[in-house]
Amino acid sequence: MEAYEFADRLGIPSSTFAYRLRRAESQLALAYADAGRSDTATDEDG
């Protein structure tokens, strides 16, 4: 099941879901930057 289908089943409007998804991706990217890490997995990450 795609994420948008799942959101639809939960009753979340697709525009709201897309906004929240983009926002979460941005926050994750900022968290990686703050930690001084790249956004790709390394051998240390397992």
PDB file of C-alpha atoms in Angstrom:
ATOM      1  CA  MET A   1       0.000   0.000   0.000  1.00  0.00           C
ATOM      2  CA  GLU A   2       1.337   3.395  -0.917  1.00  0.00           C
ATOM      3  CA  ALA A   3       1.631   6.071   1.723  1.00  0.00           C
ATOM      4  CA  TYR A   4      -1.042   8.218   0.082  1.00  0.00           C
ATOM      5  CA  GLU A   5      -3.491   5.307   0.044  1.00  0.00           C
ATOM      6  CA  PHE A   6      -2.788   4.719   3.732  1.00  0.00           C
ATOM      7  CA  ALA A   7      -3.393   8.390   4.531  1.00  0.00           C
ATOM      8  CA  ASP A   8      -6.633   8.272   2.572  1.00  0.00           C
ATOM      9  CA  ARG A   9      -7.809   5.267   4.583  1.00  0.00           C
ATOM     10  CA  LEU A  10      -7.071   7.207   7.756  1.00  0.00           C
ATOM     11  CA  GLY A  11      -9.070  10.146   6.440  1.00  0.00           C
ATOM     12  CA  ILE A  12      -6.092  12.476   6.076  1.00  0.00           C
ATOM     13  CA  PRO A  13      -6.418  14.800   3.054  1.00  0.00           C
ATOM     14  CA  SER A  14      -3.644  14.176   0.531  1.00  0.00           C
ATOM     15  CA  SER A  15      -2.566  17.827   0.552  1.00  0.00           C
ATOM     16  CA  THR A  16      -2.159  17.755   4.337  1.00  0.00           C
ATOM     17  CA  PHE A  17      -0.319  14.459   4.150  1.00  0.00           C
ATOM     18  CA  ALA A  18       2.039  15.735   1.439  1.00  0.00           C
ATOM     19  CA  TYR A  19       2.788  18.881   3.443  1.00  0.00           C
ATOM     20  CA  ARG A  20       3.518  16.921   6.606  1.00  0.00           C
ATOM     21  CA  LEU A  21       5.670  14.445   4.697  1.00  0.00           C
ATOM     22  CA  ARG A  22       7.760  17.240   3.150  1.00  0.00           C
ATOM     23  CA  ARG A  23       8.068  18.913   6.547  1.00  0.00           C
ATOM     24  CA  ALA A  24       9.228  15.676   8.177  1.00  0.00           C
ATOM     25  CA  GLU A  25      11.791  15.133   5.415  1.00  0.00           C
ATOM     26  CA  SER A  26      13.097  18.675   5.945  1.00  0.00           C
ATOM     27  CA  GLN A  27      13.349  18.182   9.693  1.00  0.00           C
ATOM     28  CA  LEU A  28      15.198  14.906   9.194  1.00  0.00           C
ATOM     29  CA  ALA A  29      17.647  16.562   6.808  1.00  0.00           C
ATOM     30  CA  LEU A  30      18.238  19.354   9.334  1.00  0.00           C
ATOM     31  CA  ALA A  31      18.786  16.832  12.109  1.00  0.00           C
ATOM     32  CA  TYR A  32      21.416  15.035  10.035  1.00  0.00           C
ATOM     33  CA  ALA A  33      23.093  18.357   9.228  1.00  0.00           C
ATOM     34  CA  ASP A  34      23.101  19.377  12.890  1.00  0.00           C
ATOM     35  CA  ALA A  35      24.681  16.060  13.794  1.00  0.00           C
ATOM     36  CA  GLY A  36      27.335  16.559  11.130  1.00  0.00           C
ATOM     37  CA  ARG A  37      26.325  13.448   9.225  1.00  0.00           C
ATOM     38  CA  SER A  38      25.373  12.802   5.650  1.00  0.00           C
ATOM     39  CA  ASP A  39      21.873  11.670   4.728  1.00  0.00           C
ATOM     40  CA  THR A  40      23.155   8.270   3.594  1.00  0.00           C
ATOM     41  CA  ALA A  41      23.796   5.242   5.729  1.00  0.00           C
ATOM     42  CA  THR A  42      27.349   4.336   6.662  1.00  0.00           C
ATOM     43  CA  ASP A  43      28.923   1.135   7.832  1.00  0.00           C
ATOM     44  CA  GLU A  44      28.680   2.479  11.373  1.00  0.00           C
ATOM     45  CA  ASP A  45      24.894   2.753  11.005  1.00  0.00           C
ATOM     46  CA  GLY A  46      24.614  -0.972  10.437  1.00  0.00           C
TER      47      GLY A  46
END
